Amino acid sequence: MASFHRSDLLAARQCPRRAWLHTHGVAMPAGSPSLGRADDRDAVRAAARARFPGGVVVPHDLVLEERVARTRELLADAAIPAVYDAVFVHGGVEVRAAILLRVEAGFLVVEARSANSVGEGHELDVTAVAWVAAQDGVPVVGCRLLHFDREYVRGEELDPHALLVEVEVEPRDFTASLARLLAAAAEGGEPQVAAGSHCRDPRPCPWIERCSTPEGRWSVRQLPRAGRLLHELAELGVEDVRFIPSDQRMNPSQQHAVWSIVNSAEYIGQGLRPALESVRYPIRFVDFEAAQPAVPRWPGTSPFTQLPTQWSMHIQASDGTVEHREFLHTEDSDPRRAFVESLVAAAGGDGSIVVYSGYEASTLRGLRDRLPEHWEDLEAIVHRVVDLLPIVRDHYYHPALRGSFSMKALLPAVCPELDYSDLALKNGEMAARAWLRMIGPNTPPAEREELRASLLAYCARDTLAMLAVRARLLTRAGG
Ligand code: SF4
């Protein structure tokens, strides 16, 4: 009865090649942009339904024909004010409407988005559903999007009316997109559409690497922070770092990168060693992880409030001995106070606090404002912070960095024996999701324990990486 979904219809609207990839079962590339976190989706859906209460859900565990039939029954019952997860099919495309709201002249299609504002991509999502529903015979009279009010601060109870802002969206026509989708499904060979500006409109397409010309060894596209530089080089017709004019304006890290790529060697600036040595023992290598629940979970929090959930600290004494300390908030409660108290106790009163990025210092400043009783302790820690990232960016480059100074890029270049491949969690976004899952009331104890261990291992690797990178760079710089 249906072969396609809303995502296929929207893929066809963006690009014929994407439509072909969708309709020929080509697996999505690894690391494709996620469609949203499950915990977010559940919380946002609950808040939206609370705003339009009294609706009846079309059960998910029915086969498609039964869900369509159940939808029709519910729509025909004028006593039901709203239908949740209503299902429609047109032209082989199946869509699910989060909320179909009964109004005087017909129905409004309503969707909630886990965002503080909505854009073109969100509008296409809801209007595609509305279009399919209308083609399926529903008297759709309008579309609405709900997003968060970024100013909302939760009290003891969540107020879905204050949390969500309603936006009216103009209906759209997807006739051409459906025709393109059906044509792509019938097409034998993959259309050779080259990557271009359409690949980001309205959202980044996950197949960008497949459709882009591969970056060669000498490509200017691997230069760090090169947005404006790339435009200038494109105007000169320069795509190869070896042919960049000698009078081309570049910042120091771009100049170091060019030298490093052309010479196939790491660049070590004269300032690297003194900068790395400008720390005081005992050195505390510190990293934070945080979660940002979309729907405020605790009093005093807003949509996407950053909540620091754990820290790791490798402490290196002047005689080279190393000690490790850590903290992870494991309860379903606002973690900030326990985070601060444990950190202040472990930070001691002397020595440098070494971090890799400005995130830790800005988090400490935010906590200082939030918990004024710890103002002095946190202020003292902020004054001891030394950020390794600008030191590396200003004085070091390795061709393997390919323009990125993130620790995930730096570690394999500088300390290849110590990477993240053996860890269950590979980045901060995964850690944030894991933490929310760990504290969730329905997570089984065994899984909770597994997540706890994975979170501790991930954060500890970050601080061990900092310690190892500093030691290795000191050696390379002649220290
Ligand atoms: S990356 Fe661009 S060209 Fe390739 S399928 Fe996606 S939208 Fe089309």
Coordinates of C-alpha atoms in Angstrom, one line a residue, residues 22-327:
H22 CA 16.5 6.7 -0.8
T23 CA 14.5 4.6 -3.2
H24 CA 17.3 2.1 -4.0
G25 CA 18.0 1.0 -0.4
V26 CA 21.5 2.5 -0.2
A27 CA 22.6 2.4 3.4
M28 CA 23.0 5.9 5.0
P29 CA 26.7 6.8 5.6
A30 CA 27.9 6.2 9.1
G31 CA 27.7 9.2 11.3
S32 CA 24.7 10.7 9.4
P33 CA 22.9 13.5 11.2
S34 CA 20.6 12.1 13.7
L35 CA 16.9 12.8 13.4
G36 CA 16.7 13.8 17.0
R37 CA 17.2 12.1 20.3
A38 CA 14.6 9.6 21.4
D39 CA 14.4 11.0 24.9
D40 CA 13.8 14.5 23.4
R41 CA 11.2 13.3 21.0
D42 CA 9.2 11.6 23.8
A43 CA 9.4 14.6 26.1
V44 CA 8.5 17.1 23.3
R45 CA 5.6 14.9 22.2
A46 CA 4.3 14.7 25.8
A47 CA 4.5 18.5 26.1
A48 CA 2.7 19.0 22.8
R49 CA -0.1 16.6 23.7
A50 CA -0.5 18.3 27.1
R51 CA -1.0 21.5 25.2
F52 CA -3.8 20.0 23.1
P53 CA -5.3 17.5 25.5
G54 CA -8.1 15.0 25.1
G55 CA -6.9 13.4 21.9
V56 CA -6.9 9.7 21.0
V57 CA -3.8 7.9 19.8
V58 CA -3.7 5.7 16.7
P59 CA -1.8 2.7 18.0
H60 CA 1.6 2.0 16.4
D61 CA 1.4 -1.7 16.8
L62 CA -1.3 -2.1 14.1
V63 CA -0.5 -2.9 10.5
L64 CA -0.6 0.1 8.1
E65 CA -4.1 -0.6 6.7
E66 CA -5.5 -0.9 10.3
R67 CA -3.8 2.4 11.3
V68 CA -5.3 4.2 8.3
A69 CA -8.7 2.7 9.0
R70 CA -8.5 3.7 12.7
T71 CA -7.5 7.2 11.8
R72 CA -10.6 7.5 9.6
E73 CA -12.8 6.3 12.4
L74 CA -11.4 8.8 14.9
L75 CA -11.6 11.7 12.4
A76 CA -15.3 10.8 11.8
D77 CA -16.1 11.1 15.5
A78 CA -16.9 14.8 16.2
A79 CA -16.6 14.2 19.9
I80 CA -12.8 13.6 19.6
P81 CA -11.0 17.0 19.7
A82 CA -7.6 15.7 18.4
V83 CA -6.1 12.6 16.9
Y84 CA -2.5 11.8 17.8
D85 CA -0.2 9.9 15.3
A86 CA -2.9 9.9 12.6
V87 CA -1.7 8.0 9.5
F88 CA -2.3 8.9 5.8
V89 CA -1.2 7.5 2.5
H90 CA -1.1 9.1 -0.9
G91 CA 0.9 8.1 -4.0
G92 CA 2.6 5.4 -2.1
V93 CA 3.9 7.8 0.6
E94 CA 2.9 7.1 4.2
V95 CA 3.0 10.0 6.7
R96 CA 2.1 10.3 10.4
A97 CA 0.7 13.5 11.8
A98 CA 1.8 14.1 15.3
I99 CA -1.5 16.0 16.2
L100 CA -4.5 16.5 14.0
L101 CA -6.6 19.1 15.7
R102 CA -10.3 19.4 15.1
V103 CA -11.4 23.0 14.4
E104 CA -14.6 24.5 13.0
A105 CA -13.9 24.1 9.3
G106 CA -11.7 21.0 9.3
F107 CA -8.4 20.0 10.8
L108 CA -5.1 21.7 11.7
V109 CA -1.9 19.6 11.3
V110 CA 0.3 20.4 14.3
E111 CA 3.9 19.3 14.9
A112 CA 6.2 20.2 17.8
R113 CA 10.0 20.6 17.3
S114 CA 12.7 20.2 19.8
A115 CA 14.2 23.7 19.0
N116 CA 14.1 27.3 20.2
S117 CA 13.0 28.5 16.8
V118 CA 11.8 26.9 13.5
G119 CA 13.2 27.2 10.0
E120 CA 12.6 26.0 6.5
G121 CA 13.3 22.4 7.2
H122 CA 10.7 22.3 10.0
E123 CA 8.2 24.0 7.8
L124 CA 8.7 21.4 5.1
D125 CA 8.2 18.6 7.6
V126 CA 4.8 19.7 8.7
T127 CA 3.6 20.9 5.3
A128 CA 4.6 17.6 3.7
V129 CA 2.4 15.8 6.2
A130 CA -0.4 18.2 5.6
W131 CA -0.2 17.9 1.8
V132 CA -0.3 14.0 2.0
A133 CA -3.3 14.2 4.4
A134 CA -5.1 16.6 2.2
Q135 CA -4.5 14.4 -0.9
D136 CA -5.9 11.5 1.2
G137 CA -9.1 13.4 1.6
V138 CA -8.8 15.2 4.9
P139 CA -10.1 18.7 5.1
V140 CA -6.8 20.3 6.2
V141 CA -7.3 24.0 6.9
G142 CA -3.8 24.9 8.1
C143 CA -0.5 23.9 9.6
R144 CA 1.1 24.9 12.9
L145 CA 4.5 24.4 14.4
L146 CA 5.3 24.4 18.1
H147 CA 8.8 25.3 19.3
F148 CA 10.2 26.2 22.7
D149 CA 10.1 29.7 24.2
R150 CA 13.8 30.1 25.0
E151 CA 13.0 32.4 27.9
Y152 CA 10.9 29.8 29.7
V153 CA 12.2 28.8 33.1
R154 CA 10.5 25.8 34.7
G155 CA 8.9 26.0 38.1
E156 CA 8.0 22.9 40.2
E157 CA 5.7 21.7 37.4
L158 CA 6.2 21.9 33.6
D159 CA 3.8 24.3 32.0
P160 CA 3.3 23.2 28.3
H161 CA 1.5 26.5 27.4
A162 CA 4.4 28.6 28.6
L163 CA 7.0 26.2 27.2
L164 CA 5.7 26.1 23.7
V165 CA 5.2 28.8 21.1
E166 CA 2.8 28.3 18.2
V167 CA 3.7 29.4 14.7
E168 CA 1.4 29.4 11.7
V169 CA 2.9 27.9 8.5
E170 CA 1.8 28.4 4.9
P171 CA 0.8 25.1 3.2
R172 CA 3.0 23.9 0.3
D173 CA 2.5 21.7 -2.7
F174 CA 4.6 18.5 -3.1
T175 CA 3.1 17.3 -6.4
A176 CA 6.5 17.8 -8.2
S177 CA 8.4 16.1 -5.4
L178 CA 6.2 13.1 -5.6
A179 CA 6.6 12.8 -9.3
R180 CA 10.4 13.1 -8.9
L181 CA 10.3 10.4 -6.2
L182 CA 8.4 8.0 -8.3
A183 CA 10.7 8.7 -11.3
A184 CA 13.8 8.0 -9.1
A185 CA 12.3 4.8 -7.9
A186 CA 11.9 3.6 -11.5
E187 CA 15.3 4.8 -12.6
G188 CA 18.0 2.2 -13.1
G189 CA 21.3 4.1 -12.7
E190 CA 22.3 6.6 -10.0
P191 CA 21.9 10.2 -11.4
Q192 CA 25.4 11.9 -11.3
V193 CA 24.4 15.1 -9.6
A194 CA 27.4 17.0 -8.3
A195 CA 27.4 18.5 -4.8
G196 CA 26.5 22.1 -4.6
S197 CA 24.6 24.7 -2.5
H198 CA 21.4 22.6 -2.8
C199 CA 23.1 19.9 -0.6
R200 CA 22.5 22.1 2.5
D201 CA 19.0 23.3 1.6
P202 CA 17.1 23.0 3.8
R203 CA 19.3 20.6 5.8
P204 CA 22.7 19.1 5.2
C205 CA 22.5 15.9 3.1
P206 CA 24.2 12.9 4.6
W207 CA 25.7 11.8 1.2
I208 CA 27.9 14.9 0.8
E209 CA 31.1 12.8 0.6
R210 CA 29.7 10.5 -2.0
C211 CA 28.9 13.4 -4.3
S212 CA 31.9 15.7 -3.7
T213 CA 35.2 15.6 -5.5
P214 CA 37.6 13.8 -3.1
E215 CA 40.0 16.1 -1.3
G216 CA 43.4 15.5 -2.7
R217 CA 46.7 15.5 -0.8
W218 CA 47.3 19.1 -1.7
S219 CA 43.8 20.5 -1.5
V220 CA 43.4 24.0 0.0
R221 CA 40.1 22.8 1.6
Q222 CA 42.1 21.1 4.4
L223 CA 43.4 24.4 5.7
P224 CA 42.2 25.4 9.2
R225 CA 39.5 28.0 9.6
A226 CA 39.7 28.8 5.9
G227 CA 36.2 30.0 5.0
R228 CA 37.2 33.5 3.7
L229 CA 40.6 32.2 2.5
L230 CA 38.9 29.6 0.3
H231 CA 36.7 32.2 -1.4
E232 CA 39.8 34.3 -2.1
L233 CA 41.7 31.3 -3.5
A234 CA 38.7 30.2 -5.5
E235 CA 38.7 33.7 -7.2
L236 CA 42.4 33.2 -8.1
G237 CA 41.6 29.7 -9.4
V238 CA 43.9 28.1 -6.7
E239 CA 42.9 24.7 -5.4
D240 CA 46.4 23.3 -4.5
V241 CA 48.4 24.5 -1.5
R242 CA 51.6 24.4 -3.5
F243 CA 50.3 27.2 -5.8
I244 CA 49.1 29.7 -3.2
P245 CA 50.7 33.0 -4.1
S246 CA 53.5 34.1 -1.7
D247 CA 51.7 37.4 -1.0
Q248 CA 48.3 35.7 -0.1
R249 CA 47.1 36.9 3.3
M250 CA 46.8 33.9 5.8
N251 CA 46.8 33.7 9.5
P252 CA 49.7 32.0 11.3
S253 CA 48.0 28.6 11.7
Q254 CA 47.1 28.6 8.0
Q255 CA 50.8 29.4 7.2
H256 CA 52.0 26.6 9.5
A257 CA 49.5 24.2 7.8
V258 CA 50.7 25.1 4.3
W259 CA 54.3 24.5 5.4
S260 CA 53.4 21.2 7.0
I261 CA 51.4 19.9 4.0
V262 CA 54.0 21.0 1.4
N263 CA 56.9 19.4 3.4
S264 CA 54.8 16.4 4.6
A265 CA 56.2 17.1 8.1
E266 CA 54.8 18.3 11.4
Y267 CA 55.4 22.0 12.1
I268 CA 56.8 22.8 15.5
G269 CA 57.0 26.5 16.3
Q270 CA 59.7 27.9 18.5
G271 CA 57.1 29.1 20.9
L272 CA 55.7 25.6 21.5
R273 CA 58.0 24.5 24.3
P274 CA 57.8 27.7 26.4
A275 CA 54.1 27.8 26.0
L276 CA 53.7 24.2 27.2
E277 CA 56.0 24.9 30.1
S278 CA 54.0 27.9 31.2
V279 CA 52.1 25.8 33.7
R280 CA 52.5 25.2 37.4
Y281 CA 52.7 21.9 39.2
P282 CA 50.8 20.0 40.2
I283 CA 49.1 20.1 36.8
R284 CA 45.4 19.2 36.8
F285 CA 44.2 18.1 33.4
V286 CA 40.5 18.6 33.5
D287 CA 37.6 17.9 31.2
F288 CA 33.8 18.3 31.7
E289 CA 30.9 16.6 30.0
A290 CA 27.4 18.1 29.9
A291 CA 23.8 17.3 28.9
Q292 CA 21.2 19.6 27.5
P293 CA 17.7 18.2 28.1
A294 CA 15.5 19.8 25.4
V295 CA 12.4 19.9 27.7
P296 CA 13.4 21.4 31.1
R297 CA 13.6 18.5 33.5
W298 CA 14.2 20.3 36.8
P299 CA 13.0 23.6 38.4
G300 CA 15.2 26.5 37.4
T301 CA 16.2 25.1 34.0
S302 CA 15.1 26.3 30.5
P303 CA 15.0 24.5 27.1
F304 CA 18.5 23.2 26.3
T305 CA 20.1 24.5 29.6
Q306 CA 23.7 23.1 29.6
L307 CA 24.0 21.0 32.8
P308 CA 27.6 19.8 33.6
T309 CA 27.2 16.1 34.6
Q310 CA 30.7 14.8 35.1
W311 CA 34.4 15.7 35.3
S312 CA 37.7 13.9 35.0
M313 CA 41.0 15.1 36.4
H314 CA 44.4 13.6 35.9
I315 CA 46.8 15.2 38.4
Q316 CA 50.5 15.2 37.4
A317 CA 53.0 16.0 40.1
S318 CA 56.4 17.6 39.4
D319 CA 58.1 14.2 40.0
G320 CA 56.0 12.8 37.1
T321 CA 53.6 10.7 39.2
V322 CA 50.0 10.8 38.1
E323 CA 46.8 10.4 40.0
H324 CA 43.2 10.2 38.6
R325 CA 40.0 11.6 40.1
E326 CA 36.5 11.8 38.7
F327 CA 32.9 12.6 39.4

